[in-house]
Short mmCIF file of C-alpha atoms in Angstrom, two decimals:
data_model
loop_
_atom_site.label_atom_id
_atom_site.label_comp_id
_atom_site.label_asym_id
_atom_site.label_seq_id
_atom_site.Cartn_x
_atom_site.Cartn_y
_atom_site.Cartn_z
CA UNK A 162 53.22 -0.73 -4.96
CA UNK A 163 55.05 -4.00 -4.54
CA UNK A 164 53.19 -7.16 -5.48
CA UNK A 165 52.09 -9.17 -2.42
CA UNK A 166 52.53 -12.93 -2.02
CA UNK A 167 49.65 -15.35 -2.85
CA UNK A 168 48.73 -15.95 0.79
CA UNK A 169 48.29 -12.24 1.56
CA UNK A 170 45.28 -10.03 1.07
CA UNK A 171 44.46 -6.39 0.97
CA UNK A 172 41.13 -5.05 2.56
CA UNK A 173 39.62 -1.89 1.30
CA UNK A 174 36.98 -0.39 3.70
CA UNK A 175 34.77 2.84 3.32
CA UNK A 176 31.95 4.33 5.44
CA UNK A 177 28.56 3.87 4.02
CA UNK A 178 26.13 6.93 3.93
CA UNK A 179 22.70 6.16 5.19
CA UNK A 180 20.18 6.66 2.35
CA UNK A 181 17.19 7.21 4.74
CA UNK A 182 17.69 10.18 7.06
CA UNK A 183 17.78 9.06 10.70
CA UNK A 184 17.61 12.30 12.66
CA UNK A 185 15.38 15.18 12.86
CA UNK A 186 15.06 18.55 14.90
CA UNK A 187 12.36 16.83 17.15
CA UNK A 188 13.17 16.92 20.85
CA UNK A 189 11.74 13.70 22.23
CA UNK A 190 12.39 10.77 24.60
CA UNK A 191 11.38 7.20 23.80
CA UNK A 192 11.08 4.22 26.19
CA UNK A 193 10.87 0.70 24.80
CA UNK A 194 8.64 -2.06 26.28
CA UNK A 195 11.65 -3.48 28.18
CA UNK A 196 12.50 -0.15 29.75
CA UNK A 197 8.86 0.33 30.66
CA UNK A 198 8.69 -3.10 32.30
CA UNK A 199 11.96 -2.62 34.26
CA UNK A 200 11.49 0.85 35.51
CA UNK A 201 9.80 0.98 38.87
CA UNK A 202 6.42 2.78 39.26
CA UNK A 203 3.95 2.87 41.90
CA UNK A 204 0.78 2.00 39.96
CA UNK A 205 -0.40 0.91 36.57
CA UNK A 206 0.06 3.89 34.31
CA UNK A 207 3.05 4.92 32.36
CA UNK A 208 2.16 8.55 32.99
CA UNK A 209 4.39 8.25 35.98
CA UNK A 210 7.44 7.87 33.61
CA UNK A 211 6.80 11.51 32.53
CA UNK A 212 8.67 12.47 35.61
CA UNK A 213 11.92 11.05 34.14
CA UNK A 214 12.01 13.58 31.33
CA UNK A 215 14.50 16.47 31.64
CA UNK A 216 12.75 19.53 32.72
CA UNK A 217 9.72 17.78 34.31
CA UNK A 218 8.52 18.65 37.68
CA UNK A 219 5.81 17.19 39.89
CA UNK A 220 3.40 20.18 40.17
CA UNK A 221 0.25 18.30 40.97
CA UNK A 222 -3.03 18.82 39.09
CA UNK A 223 -6.80 19.46 39.58
CA UNK A 224 -7.09 16.29 41.59
CA UNK A 225 -4.15 16.61 43.98
CA UNK A 226 -1.17 18.64 44.97
CA UNK A 227 1.21 16.13 43.78
CA UNK A 228 1.03 13.16 41.59
CA UNK A 229 0.30 9.78 43.33
CA UNK A 230 0.08 6.94 40.87
CA UNK A 231 -0.61 4.10 43.13
CA UNK A 232 -4.41 4.22 42.58
CA UNK A 233 -5.29 3.37 39.01
CA UNK A 234 -8.11 5.56 37.48
CA UNK A 235 -9.07 7.95 34.80
CA UNK A 236 -8.03 10.88 36.93
CA UNK A 237 -4.52 9.31 37.38
CA UNK A 238 -4.06 9.26 33.63
CA UNK A 239 -3.74 12.93 33.43
CA UNK A 240 -0.44 14.71 33.56
CA UNK A 241 0.58 16.13 36.99
CA UNK A 242 4.01 17.30 35.65
CA UNK A 243 5.02 20.63 34.47
CA UNK A 244 7.44 20.12 31.54
CA UNK A 245 9.74 22.88 30.16
CA UNK A 246 7.76 25.37 32.34
CA UNK A 247 4.35 24.51 30.79
CA UNK A 248 1.21 24.01 32.98
CA UNK A 249 0.45 20.45 33.96
CA UNK A 250 -2.72 20.65 31.79
CA UNK A 251 -0.92 21.45 28.63
CA UNK A 252 0.39 17.91 28.38
CA UNK A 253 -1.70 16.01 25.78
CA UNK A 254 -2.11 12.25 26.13
CA UNK A 255 -2.26 10.39 22.86
CA UNK A 256 -2.90 6.52 22.55
CA UNK A 257 -2.12 4.90 19.22
CA UNK A 258 -2.59 8.12 17.47
CA UNK A 259 -5.87 8.99 19.24
CA UNK A 260 -6.21 12.02 21.42
CA UNK A 261 -7.60 10.77 24.74
CA UNK A 262 -7.14 13.78 27.12
CA UNK A 263 -10.17 15.00 29.09
CA UNK A 264 -11.61 17.82 26.92
CA UNK A 265 -13.16 19.53 29.85
CA UNK A 266 -10.17 20.22 32.20
CA UNK A 267 -7.42 17.87 31.04
CA UNK A 268 -7.83 16.33 34.47
CA UNK A 269 -8.26 12.79 33.14
CA UNK A 270 -7.61 10.61 30.22
CA UNK A 271 -9.82 8.00 28.75
CA UNK A 272 -7.30 5.45 28.12
CA UNK A 273 -4.90 4.08 30.75
CA UNK A 274 -1.36 3.49 29.28
CA UNK A 275 -1.11 0.36 31.29
CA UNK A 276 2.50 -0.85 31.53
CA UNK A 277 1.38 -4.48 30.61
CA UNK A 278 -0.28 -3.52 27.40
CA UNK A 279 2.06 -0.92 25.84
CA UNK A 280 5.25 -1.59 23.86
CA UNK A 281 6.54 2.01 23.59
CA UNK A 282 6.25 5.46 25.36
CA UNK A 283 7.34 8.60 23.60
CA UNK A 284 7.45 12.07 25.09
CA UNK A 285 7.75 14.89 22.70
CA UNK A 286 8.69 18.43 24.04
CA UNK A 287 9.73 20.62 21.23
CA UNK A 288 10.16 20.99 17.52
CA UNK A 289 7.44 18.60 16.50
CA UNK A 290 7.23 17.31 12.97
CA UNK A 291 4.13 17.84 10.78
CA UNK A 292 2.66 14.52 11.76
CA UNK A 293 2.23 15.68 15.36
CA UNK A 294 -0.84 17.95 15.61
CA UNK A 295 -0.89 17.98 19.51
CA UNK A 296 1.21 19.92 21.97
CA UNK A 297 3.02 21.68 23.59
CA UNK A 298 4.01 18.56 25.39
CA UNK A 299 2.84 15.18 24.02
CA UNK A 300 2.94 11.76 25.82
CA UNK A 301 2.05 9.11 23.32
CA UNK A 302 1.93 5.38 23.65
CA UNK A 303 1.71 2.41 21.37
CA UNK A 304 -0.17 -0.82 22.26
CA UNK A 305 1.57 -4.17 21.89
CA UNK A 306 1.04 -6.20 18.84
CA UNK A 307 0.96 -9.92 18.16
CA UNK A 308 3.52 -11.74 16.13
CA UNK A 309 4.22 -14.95 14.19
CA UNK A 310 4.26 -17.07 17.35
CA UNK A 311 1.83 -17.15 20.33
CA UNK A 312 2.76 -15.38 23.47
CA UNK A 313 0.87 -14.79 26.64
CA UNK A 314 1.12 -14.24 30.28
CA UNK A 315 -0.93 -14.45 33.42
CA UNK A 316 0.20 -11.85 36.15
CA UNK A 317 -0.86 -10.50 39.45
CA UNK A 318 0.42 -7.69 41.65
CA UNK A 319 -0.41 -7.01 45.27
CA UNK A 320 0.22 -4.27 47.88
CA UNK A 321 -1.28 -4.54 51.38
CA UNK A 322 -1.44 -2.22 54.37
CA UNK A 323 0.44 -4.61 56.39
CA UNK A 324 3.79 -3.37 54.79
CA UNK A 325 2.74 0.33 54.93
CA UNK A 326 4.17 2.76 57.36
CA UNK A 327 1.56 4.66 59.51
CA UNK A 328 0.93 8.34 58.37
CA UNK A 329 1.62 11.04 60.95
CA UNK A 330 -1.97 12.30 60.79
CA UNK A 331 -3.25 8.75 61.61
CA UNK A 332 -1.04 8.72 64.72
CA UNK A 333 -1.77 12.30 65.74
CA UNK A 334 -5.59 11.68 65.60
CA UNK A 335 -5.28 8.28 67.30
CA UNK A 336 -6.85 6.44 64.44
CA UNK A 337 -6.49 2.78 63.52
CA UNK A 338 -4.13 2.16 60.46
CA UNK A 339 -5.95 2.26 57.22
CA UNK A 340 -6.81 -1.01 55.69
CA UNK A 341 -5.36 -0.03 52.26
CA UNK A 342 -4.92 -2.74 49.57
CA UNK A 343 -4.18 -2.84 45.90
CA UNK A 344 -4.63 -6.17 43.94
CA UNK A 345 -4.40 -6.36 40.14
CA UNK A 346 -4.95 -9.57 38.21
CA UNK A 347 -4.48 -9.71 34.43
CA UNK A 348 -3.74 -11.72 31.31
CA UNK A 349 -2.74 -11.06 27.78
CA UNK A 350 -2.12 -13.11 24.67
CA UNK A 351 -0.93 -12.31 21.19
CA UNK A 352 -0.05 -14.26 17.98
CA UNK A 353 -1.31 -14.91 14.45
CA UNK A 354 -5.12 -15.25 13.74
CA UNK A 355 -5.63 -18.83 12.41
CA UNK A 356 -9.02 -20.07 11.32
CA UNK A 357 -9.25 -23.94 11.71
CA UNK A 358 -10.04 -25.82 8.69
CA UNK A 359 -8.88 -23.12 6.34
CA UNK A 360 -5.62 -22.05 4.62
CA UNK A 361 -6.15 -18.39 5.83
CA UNK A 362 -2.88 -17.15 7.34
CA UNK A 363 -1.31 -20.51 7.28
CA UNK A 364 2.06 -18.69 6.61
CA UNK A 365 1.38 -16.64 9.73
CA UNK A 366 2.19 -13.36 8.03
CA UNK A 367 -1.16 -11.69 7.25
CA UNK A 368 -3.24 -11.13 10.39
CA UNK A 369 -2.14 -10.83 14.06
CA UNK A 370 -3.87 -10.04 17.30
CA UNK A 371 -3.08 -8.88 20.76
CA UNK A 372 -5.76 -9.02 23.57
CA UNK A 373 -5.38 -8.05 27.19
CA UNK A 374 -7.46 -7.71 30.32
CA UNK A 375 -6.92 -6.47 33.86
CA UNK A 376 -9.02 -6.27 36.89
CA UNK A 377 -8.17 -3.90 39.77
CA UNK A 378 -9.39 -4.25 43.46
CA UNK A 379 -8.36 -1.10 45.18
CA UNK A 380 -9.16 -0.09 48.82
CA UNK A 381 -7.98 3.44 49.05
CA UNK A 382 -7.16 5.99 51.81
CA UNK A 383 -5.41 9.23 50.93
CA UNK A 384 -4.39 10.54 54.40
CA UNK A 385 -4.49 14.11 53.04
CA UNK A 386 -8.02 13.95 51.57
CA UNK A 387 -9.65 11.04 53.17
CA UNK A 388 -9.23 12.01 56.89
CA UNK A 389 -10.95 15.21 57.88
CA UNK A 390 -11.58 17.03 61.25
CA UNK A 391 -14.67 19.07 62.11
CA UNK A 392 -16.73 20.56 64.95
CA UNK A 393 -20.16 19.28 64.99
CA UNK A 394 -23.01 19.93 67.59
CA UNK A 395 -23.56 17.38 70.29
CA UNK A 396 -26.93 15.79 71.01
CA UNK A 397 -27.44 18.21 73.98
CA UNK A 398 -26.73 21.19 71.77
CA UNK A 399 -29.29 19.87 69.18
CA UNK A 400 -31.78 19.85 72.11
CA UNK A 401 -30.93 23.46 72.89
CA UNK A 402 -28.55 22.82 75.78
CA UNK A 403 -25.43 24.84 75.58
CA UNK A 404 -24.52 24.77 79.22
CA UNK A 405 -21.45 22.51 79.00
CA UNK A 406 -19.10 25.33 78.47
CA UNK A 407 -16.08 23.29 79.76
CA UNK A 408 -16.58 20.88 76.81
CA UNK A 409 -17.27 23.62 74.30
CA UNK A 410 -14.13 25.58 75.36
CA UNK A 411 -12.05 22.91 73.74
CA UNK A 412 -13.52 23.44 70.22
CA UNK A 413 -11.10 24.77 67.54
CA UNK A 414 -14.00 27.19 66.62
CA UNK A 415 -17.23 28.31 68.43
CA UNK A 416 -19.86 28.44 65.53
CA UNK A 417 -22.33 26.37 67.51
CA UNK A 418 -22.65 28.58 70.50
CA UNK A 419 -22.34 32.26 71.24
CA UNK A 420 -23.66 32.46 74.77
CA UNK A 421 -25.06 30.32 77.52
CA UNK A 422 -27.78 32.91 78.33
CA UNK A 423 -30.74 33.73 76.32
CA UNK A 424 -30.07 36.04 73.53
CA UNK A 425 -32.06 38.61 71.63
CA UNK A 426 -32.67 37.54 68.15
CA UNK A 427 -31.35 39.91 65.53
CA UNK A 428 -31.72 39.57 61.83
CA UNK A 429 -28.46 38.02 61.23
CA UNK A 430 -28.69 35.52 64.19
CA UNK A 431 -30.10 31.97 64.08
CA UNK A 432 -32.64 30.89 66.73
CA UNK A 433 -31.35 27.40 66.81
CA UNK A 434 -27.81 28.59 67.89
CA UNK A 435 -28.76 30.98 70.61
CA UNK A 436 -31.73 29.30 72.42
CA UNK A 437 -31.86 29.28 76.17
CA UNK A 438 -30.32 26.25 77.90
CA UNK A 439 -32.50 23.28 77.88
CA UNK A 440 -35.20 24.94 75.84
CA UNK A 441 -36.21 23.49 72.58
CA UNK A 442 -39.55 25.07 72.05
CA UNK A 443 -37.97 27.99 70.19
CA UNK A 444 -36.33 25.74 67.61
CA UNK A 445 -37.71 25.88 64.17
CA UNK A 446 -38.84 22.36 63.34
CA UNK A 447 -37.05 22.63 59.95
CA UNK A 448 -33.90 23.88 61.58
CA UNK A 449 -33.80 20.92 63.81
CA UNK A 450 -34.08 18.57 60.77
CA UNK A 451 -31.04 20.17 59.32
CA UNK A 452 -29.10 20.12 62.46
CA UNK A 453 -29.89 16.39 62.81
CA UNK A 454 -28.62 15.63 59.41
CA UNK A 455 -25.23 16.53 60.61
CA UNK A 456 -23.13 13.72 61.96
CA UNK A 457 -22.83 13.29 65.82
CA UNK A 458 -19.47 13.66 67.53
CA UNK A 459 -17.12 10.69 67.69
CA UNK A 460 -13.98 12.10 69.05
CA UNK A 461 -12.67 13.85 72.28
CA UNK A 462 -11.78 17.39 71.42
CA UNK A 463 -9.23 17.64 74.07
CA UNK A 464 -7.12 14.79 72.27
CA UNK A 465 -7.77 15.84 68.67
CA UNK A 466 -6.70 19.41 68.37
CA UNK A 467 -10.23 20.82 69.20
CA UNK A 468 -12.31 18.71 66.99
CA UNK A 469 -14.98 16.39 68.13
CA UNK A 470 -15.66 14.74 64.64
CA UNK A 471 -12.94 12.84 62.78
CA UNK A 472 -14.02 11.28 59.58
CA UNK A 473 -11.72 8.59 58.23
CA UNK A 474 -12.78 6.66 55.11
CA UNK A 475 -11.39 3.83 53.01
CA UNK A 476 -13.15 3.68 49.69
CA UNK A 477 -13.39 0.53 47.44
CA UNK A 478 -12.56 1.42 43.88
CA UNK A 479 -12.71 -1.54 41.47
CA UNK A 480 -11.86 -1.09 37.77
CA UNK A 481 -11.57 -3.08 34.57
CA UNK A 482 -9.57 -2.57 31.37
CA UNK A 483 -9.92 -4.59 28.22
CA UNK A 484 -7.71 -3.94 25.15
CA UNK A 485 -7.70 -5.55 21.67
CA UNK A 486 -5.47 -4.82 18.79
CA UNK A 487 -5.47 -6.39 15.16
CA UNK A 488 -2.78 -5.86 12.55
CA UNK A 489 -3.48 -6.95 9.01
CA UNK A 490 -0.95 -7.03 6.16
CA UNK A 491 -3.40 -6.54 3.22
CA UNK A 492 -0.50 -6.78 0.72
CA UNK A 493 3.19 -5.70 0.21
CA UNK A 494 2.03 -2.13 0.07
CA UNK A 495 -0.82 -1.76 2.50
CA UNK A 496 -1.12 -2.46 6.18
CA UNK A 497 -4.09 -1.90 8.40
CA UNK A 498 -4.22 -1.73 12.08
CA UNK A 499 -7.08 -1.37 14.60
CA UNK A 500 -7.20 -1.00 18.33
CA UNK A 501 -10.24 -1.00 20.85
CA UNK A 502 -9.73 -0.06 24.51
CA UNK A 503 -12.57 -0.21 27.06
CA UNK A 504 -12.32 0.78 30.80
CA UNK A 505 -14.80 1.08 33.62
CA UNK A 506 -14.47 2.05 37.25
CA UNK A 507 -16.42 2.87 40.45
CA UNK A 508 -15.20 5.79 42.61
CA UNK A 509 -17.05 6.77 45.68
CA UNK A 510 -17.12 10.45 46.84
CA UNK A 511 -18.04 10.27 50.56
CA UNK A 512 -17.40 13.99 51.02
CA UNK A 513 -19.36 15.14 48.01
CA UNK A 514 -18.48 15.45 44.29
CA UNK A 515 -14.80 14.95 43.84
CA UNK A 516 -14.41 15.20 47.71
CA UNK A 517 -13.72 18.92 47.63
CA UNK A 518 -16.50 20.68 49.59
CA UNK A 519 -17.03 19.62 53.21
CA UNK A 520 -15.01 18.49 56.28
CA UNK A 521 -17.46 15.67 56.96
CA UNK A 522 -19.11 12.91 54.88
CA UNK A 523 -22.45 13.77 53.17
CA UNK A 524 -25.40 11.73 54.71
CA UNK A 525 -25.73 10.03 51.19
CA UNK A 526 -22.54 8.95 49.42
CA UNK A 527 -22.17 10.07 45.86
CA UNK A 528 -20.53 7.49 43.62
CA UNK A 529 -19.10 7.82 40.16
CA UNK A 530 -19.74 5.09 37.75
CA UNK A 531 -17.31 5.92 34.89
CA UNK A 532 -16.39 4.30 31.66
CA UNK A 533 -14.60 4.89 28.43
CA UNK A 534 -14.44 3.54 24.81
CA UNK A 535 -11.69 4.17 22.36
CA UNK A 536 -11.33 2.99 18.83
CA UNK A 537 -8.44 3.68 16.49
CA UNK A 538 -7.75 2.77 12.99
CA UNK A 539 -4.52 3.11 10.97
CA UNK A 540 -3.96 2.57 7.23
CA UNK A 541 -0.51 2.74 5.94
CA UNK A 542 0.20 2.70 2.30
CA UNK A 543 3.74 2.52 0.56
CA UNK A 544 3.52 3.86 -2.93
CA UNK A 545 7.20 3.39 -3.31
CA UNK A 546 10.25 2.89 -1.20
CA UNK A 547 10.40 6.75 -0.80
CA UNK A 548 6.75 7.73 -0.58
CA UNK A 549 4.42 6.60 2.26
CA UNK A 550 0.92 7.74 3.34
CA UNK A 551 -0.51 7.01 6.71
CA UNK A 552 -4.27 7.67 7.50
CA UNK A 553 -5.52 7.47 11.12
CA UNK A 554 -9.06 7.89 12.30
CA UNK A 555 -10.14 7.71 15.86
CA UNK A 556 -13.23 7.98 18.22
CA UNK A 557 -12.98 8.17 21.99
CA UNK A 558 -15.77 8.61 24.51
CA UNK A 559 -15.35 9.24 28.31
CA UNK A 560 -18.34 9.53 30.58
CA UNK A 561 -18.43 10.51 34.28
CA UNK A 562 -21.86 9.36 35.69
CA UNK A 563 -22.47 10.33 39.36
CA UNK A 564 -25.38 9.01 41.38
CA UNK A 565 -26.77 9.71 44.76
CA UNK A 566 -26.54 6.25 46.50
CA UNK A 567 -29.16 6.93 49.41
CA UNK A 568 -31.71 9.53 48.52
CA UNK A 569 -33.81 8.85 51.60
CA UNK A 570 -31.00 10.04 53.87
CA UNK A 571 -31.38 13.52 52.59
CA UNK A 572 -34.99 13.61 51.50
CA UNK A 573 -37.20 16.51 52.57
CA UNK A 574 -40.42 14.28 52.62
CA UNK A 575 -38.72 11.48 54.47
CA UNK A 576 -37.16 13.60 57.12
CA UNK A 577 -40.13 16.02 57.64
CA UNK A 578 -38.62 19.10 56.17
CA UNK A 579 -41.50 21.17 54.74
CA UNK A 580 -39.96 24.59 54.20
CA UNK A 581 -40.80 25.80 50.53
CA UNK A 582 -37.93 25.34 47.90
CA UNK A 583 -36.47 28.45 46.54
CA UNK A 584 -36.39 27.11 42.99
CA UNK A 585 -39.15 26.09 40.65
CA UNK A 586 -38.13 22.55 40.28
CA UNK A 587 -39.09 21.70 43.95
CA UNK A 588 -36.34 19.21 44.72
CA UNK A 589 -36.94 16.83 47.42
CA UNK A 590 -33.16 17.06 48.61
CA UNK A 591 -32.41 18.99 51.81
CA UNK A 592 -31.04 22.40 51.28
CA UNK A 593 -27.41 23.08 52.04
CA UNK A 594 -26.24 24.45 55.38
CA UNK A 595 -22.77 25.75 56.26
CA UNK A 596 -22.43 26.98 59.83
CA UNK A 597 -19.74 29.54 60.52
CA UNK A 598 -20.40 31.26 57.32
CA UNK A 599 -18.91 28.30 55.39
CA UNK A 600 -15.62 28.38 57.21
CA UNK A 601 -13.32 25.37 57.26
CA UNK A 602 -13.76 22.60 59.83
CA UNK A 603 -17.41 23.24 60.51
CA UNK A 604 -19.70 20.32 59.99
CA UNK A 605 -21.75 21.09 56.90
CA UNK A 606 -24.49 19.70 54.68
CA UNK A 607 -23.54 20.38 51.12
CA UNK A 608 -24.53 18.89 47.75
CA UNK A 609 -23.25 20.62 44.65
CA UNK A 610 -25.91 22.25 42.62
CA UNK A 611 -26.96 20.23 39.64
CA UNK A 612 -25.67 16.97 40.90
CA UNK A 613 -29.04 15.33 41.74
CA UNK A 614 -30.31 12.84 40.79
CA UNK A 615 -27.25 12.44 38.48
CA UNK A 616 -24.45 14.20 36.99
CA UNK A 617 -24.01 12.90 33.41
CA UNK A 618 -20.87 14.25 31.74
CA UNK A 619 -20.16 12.47 28.49
CA UNK A 620 -17.44 13.62 26.25
CA UNK A 621 -16.45 12.61 22.67
CA UNK A 622 -13.46 13.07 20.48
CA UNK A 623 -13.49 12.46 16.77
CA UNK A 624 -10.12 12.79 14.89
CA UNK A 625 -8.69 12.09 11.47
CA UNK A 626 -5.02 12.59 10.65
CA UNK A 627 -3.30 12.15 7.38
CA UNK A 628 0.35 12.32 6.86
CA UNK A 629 2.55 11.94 3.71
CA UNK A 630 6.25 11.18 3.99
CA UNK A 631 8.70 11.59 0.99
CA UNK A 632 12.41 10.91 0.96
CA UNK A 633 14.49 12.88 -1.49
CA UNK A 634 18.26 11.84 -1.39
CA UNK A 635 19.23 12.39 2.16
CA UNK A 636 16.36 14.68 3.01
CA UNK A 637 12.88 13.75 4.41
CA UNK A 638 9.91 15.77 3.66
CA UNK A 639 6.53 15.46 5.59
CA UNK A 640 3.07 17.00 5.29
CA UNK A 641 0.03 16.43 7.33
CA UNK A 642 -3.67 17.39 7.57
CA UNK A 643 -5.48 16.92 10.96
CA UNK A 644 -9.08 17.41 11.99
CA UNK A 645 -10.70 16.87 15.37
CA UNK A 646 -14.10 17.45 16.72
CA UNK A 647 -14.58 17.53 20.48
CA UNK A 648 -17.94 17.47 22.45
CA UNK A 649 -18.53 17.96 26.14
CA UNK A 650 -22.21 17.47 27.08
CA UNK A 651 -22.38 17.71 30.76
CA UNK A 652 -26.12 17.27 31.82
CA UNK A 653 -27.26 18.80 35.19
CA UNK A 654 -30.51 18.71 37.00
CA UNK A 655 -31.33 22.39 37.90
CA UNK A 656 -30.44 24.69 40.66
CA UNK A 657 -31.87 22.84 43.66
CA UNK A 658 -28.81 23.44 45.94
CA UNK A 659 -26.73 26.22 44.23
#
């Protein structure tokens, strides 16, 4: 090779080989904090982003036929997506290494992956490593951490019914447009922990914090579930007058009258439904109490498809979420992090527990007062540049507490109902009635058995997970041990209405 002149140079390049393996057989999808912030979602939960994963389909869950993320809440934290053909309730929700999925039905999750509080979302769908004990589909999130400098924000989001369209059912039933609104106010701050007057963490490299709070004010109406049609007896019918056959002929069903003439009482017939016109003496007094507990008509059946009772409700569902995370660099080899999350919410059930039983509101609204606590700790130890151990311990508690708000509205003693109770507990709550053999669209009186005076459904998850990672040349070896103990302690109050 010829000798080059002094002002010329020769560059020799080669391709470096990564010492640490950077790929595995795991099939997963990761979204960074920036992506989470920039992707458009309806509500507050990153669960909505599960729909972006290849192979995911919105299949609905126990709470709805499809996922609607606009209302924040524990039940909206559950998956409603079928991924790779799995059932929706086979998606496990993990927060900072803590399993937080509802242990009863997978119909809720104890920690809201709030888009203002998380820095990463990862969805794992197949070929999990040993450090992942959950599955078959896992959505896990990581809470934001503080850094060397202080950073914070105040924010607010608003959605108001003024900008909404009008649902076709609202128009068809001649109802006023629902006064829906969603307002969320929040703040967060992160940075180094500094103790004034001391030299602790003066280099800002030992202890960091991130704290966040959000208040939600939600006025909610779901046109599918919160607008219901029914046929209910008129005041004349409650007095034994069934002579207005022209009016009754418009009903979508005829459970409340069989004839306008006196009828012979058979074993399967109810005196109160076949009395002579204008005669109330044959009514059983207790039967009249039950009939009068049903709502009166409020609609013209000729204009509403044969229904004289239209119930349209907008419920107020306030909620709070608080989150605190600490990161502590103990030394060059040990790092400790801890996260605490608390949430509380109020969810009214005007149609009974989870709004699933009747076409009309129950005389006394049932209200859920729900809350959760989740604590996670993680200790990471680097024995060498190629050997790392991670220990995670977590405790999560989720409780659904349902109360009957107005007991007097369905009290036997207050309303004069004196028929004996079938059960030994001698409940003071009116028995259930479902005219038309429990068919749809018949005004009913129904309280789920065991839900008075309260339904208390606490659940707890204790979890410990230890993982060891060893790098040998261009290979990585992982081993893990996982233990979890789950408790579901639903307390009911007997069989008063079963």
